Structure formats: structure tokens, C-alpha cells
PDB file of N, CA and C in Angstrom:
ATOM      1  N   MET A   1      -1.875 -11.149  -8.073  1.00  0.00           N
ATOM      2  CA  MET A   1      -2.988 -10.314  -7.639  1.00  0.00           C
ATOM      3  C   MET A   1      -4.218 -11.203  -7.543  1.00  0.00           C
ATOM      4  N   ASN A   2      -4.918 -11.132  -6.421  1.00  0.00           N
ATOM      5  CA  ASN A   2      -6.138 -11.923  -6.294  1.00  0.00           C
ATOM      6  C   ASN A   2      -7.292 -11.222  -7.010  1.00  0.00           C
ATOM      7  N   ALA A   3      -8.424 -11.907  -7.127  1.00  0.00           N
ATOM      8  CA  ALA A   3      -9.557 -11.388  -7.890  1.00  0.00           C
ATOM      9  C   ALA A   3     -10.081 -10.071  -7.317  1.00  0.00           C
ATOM     10  N   LYS A   4     -10.193  -9.983  -5.991  1.00  0.00           N
ATOM     11  CA  LYS A   4     -10.704  -8.753  -5.372  1.00  0.00           C
ATOM     12  C   LYS A   4      -9.755  -7.588  -5.627  1.00  0.00           C
ATOM     13  N   SER A   5      -8.456  -7.809  -5.442  1.00  0.00           N
ATOM     14  CA  SER A   5      -7.480  -6.749  -5.687  1.00  0.00           C
ATOM     15  C   SER A   5      -7.507  -6.316  -7.145  1.00  0.00           C
ATOM     16  N   SER A   6      -7.687  -7.276  -8.024  1.00  0.00           N
ATOM     17  CA  SER A   6      -7.755  -6.978  -9.454  1.00  0.00           C
ATOM     18  C   SER A   6      -8.964  -6.087  -9.769  1.00  0.00           C
ATOM     19  N   GLU A   7     -10.110  -6.388  -9.160  1.00  0.00           N
ATOM     20  CA  GLU A   7     -11.315  -5.564  -9.351  1.00  0.00           C
ATOM     21  C   GLU A   7     -11.080  -4.140  -8.847  1.00  0.00           C
ATOM     22  N   ILE A   8     -10.480  -4.022  -7.687  1.00  0.00           N
ATOM     23  CA  ILE A   8     -10.216  -2.702  -7.103  1.00  0.00           C
ATOM     24  C   ILE A   8      -9.255  -1.922  -8.001  1.00  0.00           C
ATOM     25  N   TYR A   9      -8.209  -2.584  -8.448  1.00  0.00           N
ATOM     26  CA  TYR A   9      -7.215  -1.965  -9.320  1.00  0.00           C
ATOM     27  C   TYR A   9      -7.872  -1.441 -10.595  1.00  0.00           C
ATOM     28  N   GLU A  10      -8.679  -2.276 -11.248  1.00  0.00           N
ATOM     29  CA  GLU A  10      -9.358  -1.879 -12.488  1.00  0.00           C
ATOM     30  C   GLU A  10     -10.342  -0.736 -12.234  1.00  0.00           C
ATOM     31  N   TYR A  11     -11.058  -0.794 -11.112  1.00  0.00           N
ATOM     32  CA  TYR A  11     -11.999   0.268 -10.758  1.00  0.00           C
ATOM     33  C   TYR A  11     -11.275   1.604 -10.623  1.00  0.00           C
ATOM     34  N   LEU A  12     -10.165   1.607  -9.889  1.00  0.00           N
ATOM     35  CA  LEU A  12      -9.418   2.852  -9.694  1.00  0.00           C
ATOM     36  C   LEU A  12      -8.835   3.372 -10.997  1.00  0.00           C
ATOM     37  N   LYS A  13      -8.328   2.491 -11.827  1.00  0.00           N
ATOM     38  CA  LYS A  13      -7.764   2.921 -13.110  1.00  0.00           C
ATOM     39  C   LYS A  13      -8.823   3.596 -13.973  1.00  0.00           C
ATOM     40  N   GLU A  14     -10.075   3.122 -13.879  1.00  0.00           N
ATOM     41  CA  GLU A  14     -11.153   3.696 -14.679  1.00  0.00           C
ATOM     42  C   GLU A  14     -11.752   4.945 -14.035  1.00  0.00           C
ATOM     43  N   LYS A  15     -12.070   4.868 -12.738  1.00  0.00           N
ATOM     44  CA  LYS A  15     -12.798   5.946 -12.055  1.00  0.00           C
ATOM     45  C   LYS A  15     -11.906   7.027 -11.456  1.00  0.00           C
ATOM     46  N   SER A  16     -10.691   6.674 -11.110  1.00  0.00           N
ATOM     47  CA  SER A  16      -9.789   7.636 -10.477  1.00  0.00           C
ATOM     48  C   SER A  16      -8.359   7.366 -10.941  1.00  0.00           C
ATOM     49  N   PRO A  17      -8.076   7.657 -12.216  1.00  0.00           N
ATOM     50  CA  PRO A  17      -6.758   7.333 -12.760  1.00  0.00           C
ATOM     51  C   PRO A  17      -5.600   8.047 -12.052  1.00  0.00           C
ATOM     52  N   GLU A  18      -5.904   9.103 -11.313  1.00  0.00           N
ATOM     53  CA  GLU A  18      -4.856   9.819 -10.584  1.00  0.00           C
ATOM     54  C   GLU A  18      -4.481   9.108  -9.284  1.00  0.00           C
ATOM     55  N   ALA A  19      -5.308   8.163  -8.850  1.00  0.00           N
ATOM     56  CA  ALA A  19      -5.054   7.464  -7.588  1.00  0.00           C
ATOM     57  C   ALA A  19      -3.679   6.803  -7.621  1.00  0.00           C
ATOM     58  N   ILE A  20      -2.959   6.945  -6.541  1.00  0.00           N
ATOM     59  CA  ILE A  20      -1.617   6.364  -6.440  1.00  0.00           C
ATOM     60  C   ILE A  20      -1.750   4.909  -6.020  1.00  0.00           C
ATOM     61  N   LEU A  21      -1.072   4.037  -6.759  1.00  0.00           N
ATOM     62  CA  LEU A  21      -1.035   2.612  -6.440  1.00  0.00           C
ATOM     63  C   LEU A  21       0.420   2.209  -6.243  1.00  0.00           C
ATOM     64  N   TYR A  22       0.702   1.509  -5.152  1.00  0.00           N
ATOM     65  CA  TYR A  22       2.075   1.116  -4.843  1.00  0.00           C
ATOM     66  C   TYR A  22       2.486  -0.078  -5.692  1.00  0.00           C
ATOM     67  N   ASP A  23       3.672   0.000  -6.291  1.00  0.00           N
ATOM     68  CA  ASP A  23       4.203  -1.082  -7.124  1.00  0.00           C
ATOM     69  C   ASP A  23       4.409  -2.351  -6.302  1.00  0.00           C
ATOM     70  N   ASN A  24       4.027  -3.469  -6.885  1.00  0.00           N
ATOM     71  CA  ASN A  24       4.238  -4.803  -6.300  1.00  0.00           C
ATOM     72  C   ASN A  24       3.552  -4.995  -4.954  1.00  0.00           C
ATOM     73  N   CYS A  25       2.503  -4.233  -4.679  1.00  0.00           N
ATOM     74  CA  CYS A  25       1.771  -4.366  -3.421  1.00  0.00           C
ATOM     75  C   CYS A  25       0.297  -4.679  -3.661  1.00  0.00           C
ATOM     76  N   ASP A  26       0.003  -5.247  -4.823  1.00  0.00           N
ATOM     77  CA  ASP A  26      -1.383  -5.493  -5.193  1.00  0.00           C
ATOM     78  C   ASP A  26      -2.112  -6.405  -4.219  1.00  0.00           C
ATOM     79  N   SER A  27      -1.409  -7.360  -3.629  1.00  0.00           N
ATOM     80  CA  SER A  27      -2.065  -8.283  -2.698  1.00  0.00           C
ATOM     81  C   SER A  27      -2.539  -7.577  -1.430  1.00  0.00           C
ATOM     82  N   ALA A  28      -2.011  -6.395  -1.151  1.00  0.00           N
ATOM     83  CA  ALA A  28      -2.399  -5.636   0.039  1.00  0.00           C
ATOM     84  C   ALA A  28      -3.517  -4.630  -0.249  1.00  0.00           C
ATOM     85  N   LEU A  29      -3.931  -4.517  -1.503  1.00  0.00           N
ATOM     86  CA  LEU A  29      -4.989  -3.586  -1.903  1.00  0.00           C
ATOM     87  C   LEU A  29      -6.335  -4.152  -1.463  1.00  0.00           C
ATOM     88  N   VAL A  30      -7.050  -3.420  -0.584  1.00  0.00           N
ATOM     89  CA  VAL A  30      -8.290  -3.962  -0.014  1.00  0.00           C
ATOM     90  C   VAL A  30      -9.542  -3.142  -0.309  1.00  0.00           C
ATOM     91  N   GLY A  31      -9.406  -1.954  -0.869  1.00  0.00           N
ATOM     92  CA  GLY A  31     -10.597  -1.160  -1.139  1.00  0.00           C
ATOM     93  C   GLY A  31     -10.276   0.230  -1.635  1.00  0.00           C
ATOM     94  N   THR A  32     -11.324   1.046  -1.665  1.00  0.00           N
ATOM     95  CA  THR A  32     -11.188   2.440  -2.067  1.00  0.00           C
ATOM     96  C   THR A  32     -11.917   3.315  -1.058  1.00  0.00           C
ATOM     97  N   ALA A  33     -11.570   4.578  -1.034  1.00  0.00           N
ATOM     98  CA  ALA A  33     -12.234   5.540  -0.154  1.00  0.00           C
ATOM     99  C   ALA A  33     -12.408   6.850  -0.898  1.00  0.00           C
ATOM    100  N   ARG A  34     -13.533   7.487  -0.669  1.00  0.00           N
ATOM    101  CA  ARG A  34     -13.775   8.814  -1.215  1.00  0.00           C
ATOM    102  C   ARG A  34     -13.553   9.793  -0.070  1.00  0.00           C
ATOM    103  N   LEU A  35     -12.577  10.686  -0.253  1.00  0.00           N
ATOM    104  CA  LEU A  35     -12.157  11.613   0.792  1.00  0.00           C
ATOM    105  C   LEU A  35     -12.191  13.051   0.301  1.00  0.00           C
ATOM    106  N   TYR A  36     -12.331  13.952   1.247  1.00  0.00           N
ATOM    107  CA  TYR A  36     -12.242  15.377   0.948  1.00  0.00           C
ATOM    108  C   TYR A  36     -10.871  15.852   1.404  1.00  0.00           C
ATOM    109  N   ARG A  37     -10.002  16.119   0.439  1.00  0.00           N
ATOM    110  CA  ARG A  37      -8.645  16.563   0.733  1.00  0.00           C
ATOM    111  C   ARG A  37      -8.338  17.830  -0.052  1.00  0.00           C
ATOM    112  N   GLU A  38      -7.792  18.775   0.646  1.00  0.00           N
ATOM    113  CA  GLU A  38      -7.368  20.028   0.022  1.00  0.00           C
ATOM    114  C   GLU A  38      -8.470  20.623  -0.866  1.00  0.00           C
ATOM    115  N   GLU A  39      -9.668  20.686  -0.292  1.00  0.00           N
ATOM    116  CA  GLU A  39     -10.834  21.303  -0.931  1.00  0.00           C
ATOM    117  C   GLU A  39     -11.275  20.603  -2.216  1.00  0.00           C
ATOM    118  N   LYS A  40     -11.077  19.286  -2.252  1.00  0.00           N
ATOM    119  CA  LYS A  40     -11.474  18.514  -3.431  1.00  0.00           C
ATOM    120  C   LYS A  40     -11.846  17.099  -2.994  1.00  0.00           C
ATOM    121  N   TRP A  41     -12.919  16.545  -3.583  1.00  0.00           N
ATOM    122  CA  TRP A  41     -13.273  15.155  -3.349  1.00  0.00           C
ATOM    123  C   TRP A  41     -12.423  14.273  -4.255  1.00  0.00           C
ATOM    124  N   VAL A  42     -11.783  13.262  -3.673  1.00  0.00           N
ATOM    125  CA  VAL A  42     -10.933  12.346  -4.433  1.00  0.00           C
ATOM    126  C   VAL A  42     -11.221  10.905  -3.998  1.00  0.00           C
ATOM    127  N   GLU A  43     -10.943   9.982  -4.885  1.00  0.00           N
ATOM    128  CA  GLU A  43     -11.056   8.567  -4.554  1.00  0.00           C
ATOM    129  C   GLU A  43      -9.653   7.976  -4.530  1.00  0.00           C
ATOM    130  N   VAL A  44      -9.342   7.299  -3.422  1.00  0.00           N
ATOM    131  CA  VAL A  44      -7.994   6.773  -3.227  1.00  0.00           C
ATOM    132  C   VAL A  44      -8.042   5.277  -2.918  1.00  0.00           C
ATOM    133  N   ALA A  45      -6.902   4.647  -3.081  1.00  0.00           N
ATOM    134  CA  ALA A  45      -6.748   3.234  -2.744  1.00  0.00           C
ATOM    135  C   ALA A  45      -6.624   3.066  -1.234  1.00  0.00           C
ATOM    136  N   ILE A  46      -7.062   1.912  -0.751  1.00  0.00           N
ATOM    137  CA  ILE A  46      -6.866   1.535   0.647  1.00  0.00           C
ATOM    138  C   ILE A  46      -6.027   0.259   0.662  1.00  0.00           C
ATOM    139  N   TYR A  47      -4.955   0.287   1.463  1.00  0.00           N
ATOM    140  CA  TYR A  47      -4.077  -0.868   1.606  1.00  0.00           C
ATOM    141  C   TYR A  47      -4.120  -1.378   3.040  1.00  0.00           C
ATOM    142  N   SER A  48      -3.979  -2.679   3.202  1.00  0.00           N
ATOM    143  CA  SER A  48      -3.878  -3.309   4.514  1.00  0.00           C
ATOM    144  C   SER A  48      -2.445  -3.195   5.022  1.00  0.00           C
ATOM    145  N   TYR A  49      -2.282  -2.633   6.199  1.00  0.00           N
ATOM    146  CA  TYR A  49      -0.959  -2.517   6.807  1.00  0.00           C
ATOM    147  C   TYR A  49      -0.338  -3.902   7.008  1.00  0.00           C
ATOM    148  N   GLU A  50      -1.128  -4.821   7.556  1.00  0.00           N
ATOM    149  CA  GLU A  50      -0.622  -6.163   7.821  1.00  0.00           C
ATOM    150  C   GLU A  50      -0.174  -6.854   6.536  1.00  0.00           C
ATOM    151  N   ALA A  51      -0.942  -6.689   5.452  1.00  0.00           N
ATOM    152  CA  ALA A  51      -0.573  -7.312   4.184  1.00  0.00           C
ATOM    153  C   ALA A  51       0.680  -6.663   3.585  1.00  0.00           C
ATOM    154  N   LEU A  52       0.815  -5.362   3.747  1.00  0.00           N
ATOM    155  CA  LEU A  52       2.032  -4.691   3.278  1.00  0.00           C
ATOM    156  C   LEU A  52       3.257  -5.212   4.026  1.00  0.00           C
ATOM    157  N   VAL A  53       3.138  -5.322   5.344  1.00  0.00           N
ATOM    158  CA  VAL A  53       4.245  -5.846   6.148  1.00  0.00           C
ATOM    159  C   VAL A  53       4.567  -7.273   5.706  1.00  0.00           C
ATOM    160  N   GLY A  54       3.546  -8.087   5.484  1.00  0.00           N
ATOM    161  CA  GLY A  54       3.761  -9.456   5.032  1.00  0.00           C
ATOM    162  C   GLY A  54       4.467  -9.517   3.686  1.00  0.00           C
ATOM    163  N   GLN A  55       4.072  -8.629   2.782  1.00  0.00           N
ATOM    164  CA  GLN A  55       4.691  -8.573   1.451  1.00  0.00           C
ATOM    165  C   GLN A  55       6.186  -8.272   1.562  1.00  0.00           C
ATOM    166  N   PHE A  56       6.528  -7.261   2.331  1.00  0.00           N
ATOM    167  CA  PHE A  56       7.933  -6.877   2.457  1.00  0.00           C
ATOM    168  C   PHE A  56       8.724  -7.864   3.321  1.00  0.00           C
ATOM    169  N   LYS A  57       8.083  -8.464   4.301  1.00  0.00           N
ATOM    170  CA  LYS A  57       8.743  -9.503   5.096  1.00  0.00           C
ATOM    171  C   LYS A  57       9.176 -10.648   4.176  1.00  0.00           C
ATOM    172  N   ASP A  58       8.263 -11.089   3.314  1.00  0.00           N
ATOM    173  CA  ASP A  58       8.598 -12.159   2.362  1.00  0.00           C
ATOM    174  C   ASP A  58       9.768 -11.765   1.464  1.00  0.00           C
ATOM    175  N   GLU A  59       9.763 -10.518   1.006  1.00  0.00           N
ATOM    176  CA  GLU A  59      10.871 -10.052   0.167  1.00  0.00           C
ATOM    177  C   GLU A  59      12.190 -10.054   0.938  1.00  0.00           C
ATOM    178  N   PHE A  60      12.160  -9.598   2.193  1.00  0.00           N
ATOM    179  CA  PHE A  60      13.381  -9.571   2.998  1.00  0.00           C
ATOM    180  C   PHE A  60      13.890 -10.981   3.280  1.00  0.00           C
ATOM    181  N   LEU A  61      12.982 -11.930   3.469  1.00  0.00           N
ATOM    182  CA  LEU A  61      13.390 -13.308   3.732  1.00  0.00           C
ATOM    183  C   LEU A  61      14.027 -13.959   2.504  1.00  0.00           C
ATOM    184  N   LYS A  62      13.677 -13.491   1.323  1.00  0.00           N
ATOM    185  CA  LYS A  62      14.233 -14.041   0.084  1.00  0.00           C
ATOM    186  C   LYS A  62      15.615 -13.471  -0.246  1.00  0.00           C
ATOM    187  N   ASP A  63      16.011 -12.420   0.438  1.00  0.00           N
ATOM    188  CA  ASP A  63      17.292 -11.767   0.167  1.00  0.00           C
ATOM    189  C   ASP A  63      18.443 -12.708   0.511  1.00  0.00           C
ATOM    190  N   GLU A  64      19.164 -13.131  -0.494  1.00  0.00           N
ATOM    191  CA  GLU A  64      20.280 -14.067  -0.308  1.00  0.00           C
ATOM    192  C   GLU A  64      21.500 -13.402   0.323  1.00  0.00           C
ATOM    193  N   GLU A  65      21.660 -12.101   0.122  1.00  0.00           N
ATOM    194  CA  GLU A  65      22.840 -11.404   0.640  1.00  0.00           C
ATOM    195  C   GLU A  65      22.743 -11.131   2.136  1.00  0.00           C
ATOM    196  N   GLU A  66      21.528 -10.837   2.602  1.00  0.00           N
ATOM    197  CA  GLU A  66      21.349 -10.534   4.019  1.00  0.00           C
ATOM    198  C   GLU A  66      20.305 -11.486   4.591  1.00  0.00           C
ATOM    199  N   LYS A  67      20.756 -12.585   5.149  1.00  0.00           N
ATOM    200  CA  LYS A  67      19.860 -13.577   5.733  1.00  0.00           C
ATOM    201  C   LYS A  67      19.302 -13.046   7.052  1.00  0.00           C
ATOM    202  N   LEU A  68      17.973 -13.031   7.146  1.00  0.00           N
ATOM    203  CA  LEU A  68      17.311 -12.560   8.361  1.00  0.00           C
ATOM    204  C   LEU A  68      16.452 -13.676   8.940  1.00  0.00           C
ATOM    205  N   SER A  69      16.284 -13.649  10.252  1.00  0.00           N
ATOM    206  CA  SER A  69      15.335 -14.562  10.893  1.00  0.00           C
ATOM    207  C   SER A  69      13.928 -14.067  10.576  1.00  0.00           C
ATOM    208  N   GLU A  70      12.927 -14.902  10.824  1.00  0.00           N
ATOM    209  CA  GLU A  70      11.526 -14.501  10.616  1.00  0.00           C
ATOM    210  C   GLU A  70      11.211 -13.229  11.416  1.00  0.00           C
ATOM    211  N   ASP A  71      11.621 -13.217  12.682  1.00  0.00           N
ATOM    212  CA  ASP A  71      11.337 -12.065  13.546  1.00  0.00           C
ATOM    213  C   ASP A  71      12.034 -10.803  13.050  1.00  0.00           C
ATOM    214  N   ASP A  72      13.305 -10.936  12.684  1.00  0.00           N
ATOM    215  CA  ASP A  72      14.052  -9.773  12.201  1.00  0.00           C
ATOM    216  C   ASP A  72      13.466  -9.256  10.886  1.00  0.00           C
ATOM    217  N   ALA A  73      13.065 -10.173  10.021  1.00  0.00           N
ATOM    218  CA  ALA A  73      12.461  -9.765   8.747  1.00  0.00           C
ATOM    219  C   ALA A  73      11.156  -9.022   8.983  1.00  0.00           C
ATOM    220  N   GLU A  74      10.385  -9.469   9.970  1.00  0.00           N
ATOM    221  CA  GLU A  74       9.123  -8.784  10.271  1.00  0.00           C
ATOM    222  C   GLU A  74       9.370  -7.386  10.829  1.00  0.00           C
ATOM    223  N   VAL A  75      10.338  -7.264  11.719  1.00  0.00           N
ATOM    224  CA  VAL A  75      10.676  -5.949  12.280  1.00  0.00           C
ATOM    225  C   VAL A  75      11.160  -5.020  11.169  1.00  0.00           C
ATOM    226  N   GLU A  76      12.050  -5.513  10.321  1.00  0.00           N
ATOM    227  CA  GLU A  76      12.547  -4.710   9.196  1.00  0.00           C
ATOM    228  C   GLU A  76      11.398  -4.287   8.281  1.00  0.00           C
ATOM    229  N   ALA A  77      10.488  -5.206   8.007  1.00  0.00           N
ATOM    230  CA  ALA A  77       9.351  -4.898   7.136  1.00  0.00           C
ATOM    231  C   ALA A  77       8.450  -3.838   7.755  1.00  0.00           C
ATOM    232  N   MET A  78       8.187  -3.956   9.057  1.00  0.00           N
ATOM    233  CA  MET A  78       7.358  -2.960   9.734  1.00  0.00           C
ATOM    234  C   MET A  78       8.014  -1.583   9.675  1.00  0.00           C
ATOM    235  N   GLU A  79       9.308  -1.538   9.942  1.00  0.00           N
ATOM    236  CA  GLU A  79      10.014  -0.258   9.891  1.00  0.00           C
ATOM    237  C   GLU A  79       9.999   0.315   8.476  1.00  0.00           C
ATOM    238  N   TRP A  80      10.177  -0.538   7.475  1.00  0.00           N
ATOM    239  CA  TRP A  80      10.199  -0.089   6.084  1.00  0.00           C
ATOM    240  C   TRP A  80       8.833   0.463   5.674  1.00  0.00           C
ATOM    241  N   VAL A  81       7.764  -0.258   6.007  1.00  0.00           N
ATOM    242  CA  VAL A  81       6.408   0.195   5.670  1.00  0.00           C
ATOM    243  C   VAL A  81       6.083   1.486   6.415  1.00  0.00           C
ATOM    244  N   ASP A  82       6.415   1.536   7.702  1.00  0.00           N
ATOM    245  CA  ASP A  82       6.124   2.737   8.497  1.00  0.00           C
ATOM    246  C   ASP A  82       6.800   3.969   7.918  1.00  0.00           C
ATOM    247  N   TYR A  83       8.054   3.831   7.550  1.00  0.00           N
ATOM    248  CA  TYR A  83       8.819   4.985   7.075  1.00  0.00           C
ATOM    249  C   TYR A  83       8.553   5.316   5.609  1.00  0.00           C
ATOM    250  N   ASN A  84       8.553   4.320   4.751  1.00  0.00           N
ATOM    251  CA  ASN A  84       8.504   4.556   3.311  1.00  0.00           C
ATOM    252  C   ASN A  84       7.109   4.599   2.707  1.00  0.00           C
ATOM    253  N   ILE A  85       6.136   4.006   3.372  1.00  0.00           N
ATOM    254  CA  ILE A  85       4.785   3.989   2.803  1.00  0.00           C
ATOM    255  C   ILE A  85       3.819   4.755   3.703  1.00  0.00           C
ATOM    256  N   ALA A  86       3.602   4.251   4.900  1.00  0.00           N
ATOM    257  CA  ALA A  86       2.615   4.872   5.788  1.00  0.00           C
ATOM    258  C   ALA A  86       3.036   6.279   6.205  1.00  0.00           C
ATOM    259  N   GLY A  87       4.328   6.527   6.247  1.00  0.00           N
ATOM    260  CA  GLY A  87       4.822   7.823   6.694  1.00  0.00           C
ATOM    261  C   GLY A  87       4.912   8.876   5.608  1.00  0.00           C
ATOM    262  N   GLY A  88       4.530   8.530   4.390  1.00  0.00           N
ATOM    263  CA  GLY A  88       4.667   9.476   3.286  1.00  0.00           C
ATOM    264  C   GLY A  88       3.355  10.061   2.823  1.00  0.00           C
ATOM    265  N   TYR A  89       3.365  11.334   2.504  1.00  0.00           N
ATOM    266  CA  TYR A  89       2.214  11.983   1.900  1.00  0.00           C
ATOM    267  C   TYR A  89       2.627  12.403   0.501  1.00  0.00           C
ATOM    268  N   LEU A  90       1.923  11.862  -0.486  1.00  0.00           N
ATOM    269  CA  LEU A  90       2.261  12.091  -1.892  1.00  0.00           C
ATOM    270  C   LEU A  90       1.247  12.982  -2.595  1.00  0.00           C
ATOM    271  N   GLY A  91       0.497  13.729  -1.819  1.00  0.00           N
ATOM    272  CA  GLY A  91      -0.523  14.589  -2.390  1.00  0.00           C
ATOM    273  C   GLY A  91      -1.922  14.034  -2.115  1.00  0.00           C
ATOM    274  N   ILE A  92      -2.907  14.658  -2.724  1.00  0.00           N
ATOM    275  CA  ILE A  92      -4.294  14.327  -2.384  1.00  0.00           C
ATOM    276  C   ILE A  92      -4.697  12.909  -2.771  1.00  0.00           C
ATOM    277  N   TYR A  93      -3.939  12.266  -3.625  1.00  0.00           N
ATOM    278  CA  TYR A  93      -4.279  10.890  -4.044  1.00  0.00           C
ATOM    279  C   TYR A  93      -3.474   9.825  -3.291  1.00  0.00           C
ATOM    280  N   THR A  94      -2.831  10.216  -2.192  1.00  0.00           N
ATOM    281  CA  THR A  94      -2.084   9.273  -1.376  1.00  0.00           C
ATOM    282  C   THR A  94      -3.045   8.218  -0.816  1.00  0.00           C
ATOM    283  N   PRO A  95      -2.696   6.951  -0.942  1.00  0.00           N
ATOM    284  CA  PRO A  95      -3.556   5.888  -0.406  1.00  0.00           C
ATOM    285  C   PRO A  95      -3.694   5.943   1.122  1.00  0.00           C
ATOM    286  N   LEU A  96      -4.753   5.342   1.602  1.00  0.00           N
ATOM    287  CA  LEU A  96      -4.929   5.147   3.025  1.00  0.00           C
ATOM    288  C   LEU A  96      -4.327   3.794   3.395  1.00  0.00           C
ATOM    289  N   ILE A  97      -3.760   3.721   4.582  1.00  0.00           N
ATOM    290  CA  ILE A  97      -3.236   2.474   5.123  1.00  0.00           C
ATOM    291  C   ILE A  97      -4.068   2.158   6.360  1.00  0.00           C
ATOM    292  N   ILE A  98      -4.680   0.967   6.378  1.00  0.00           N
ATOM    293  CA  ILE A  98      -5.525   0.613   7.510  1.00  0.00           C
ATOM    294  C   ILE A  98      -5.000  -0.627   8.219  1.00  0.00           C
ATOM    295  N   ASN A  99      -5.269  -0.716   9.507  1.00  0.00           N
ATOM    296  CA  ASN A  99      -5.031  -1.948  10.260  1.00  0.00           C
ATOM    297  C   ASN A  99      -6.320  -2.751  10.188  1.00  0.00           C
ATOM    298  N   ASP A 100      -6.207  -3.976   9.707  1.00  0.00           N
ATOM    299  CA  ASP A 100      -7.429  -4.789   9.602  1.00  0.00           C
ATOM    300  C   ASP A 100      -7.383  -6.006  10.488  1.00  0.00           C
TER     301      ASP A 100
END
């Protein structure tokens, strides 16, 4: 986790402990947002889409059982992030995913 991500993580843990944080995606954490959702003001995490894809691409490339090319790993990572992270709503504390 870099220094900025660490600051954001600590801020959310203190100010908005209900905020959802994705496991092993700390390097993609870029900020926070205060939103009005379901008749309540909440503070949520903001993640970089590109950094999330990069994180999962690296994980897919390390997989010894299924060797992927760089391009295939990137496509797989994009599909995984789109479906499993960006495509999910986990309630009012669901993080925002931004293209930066």
C-alpha cells in the first residue's frame, strides 16, 4: 500500500467504518466521496478502474496453472473487474469506480 492509499484507508476506517474496502486492492484506492444514497449521506471509497485492472492482470500473469499472454491477462482482468467489482452493488457503502 502506498502512502496516499494508506492515508485514505485510515481516514475511512475512522470516519466511515461502514465503508466497503476491497481486499488486496489497496493500490487502486484513490480517494473518498460523500454521496446521498437511499436517503442518507454516506462516505465511500473511490477506486481507480485502471489500477484495479492492473492489479488483477498481475495476479493472472502469476498463475502457474493457466499461463496467459499479457493481452489475454488484461482482457481477463477487465472482464473480472467489470463483472465482480464494478458490476456489483453492495448497498449504500459500495465504493465508486472511476476511470482516471
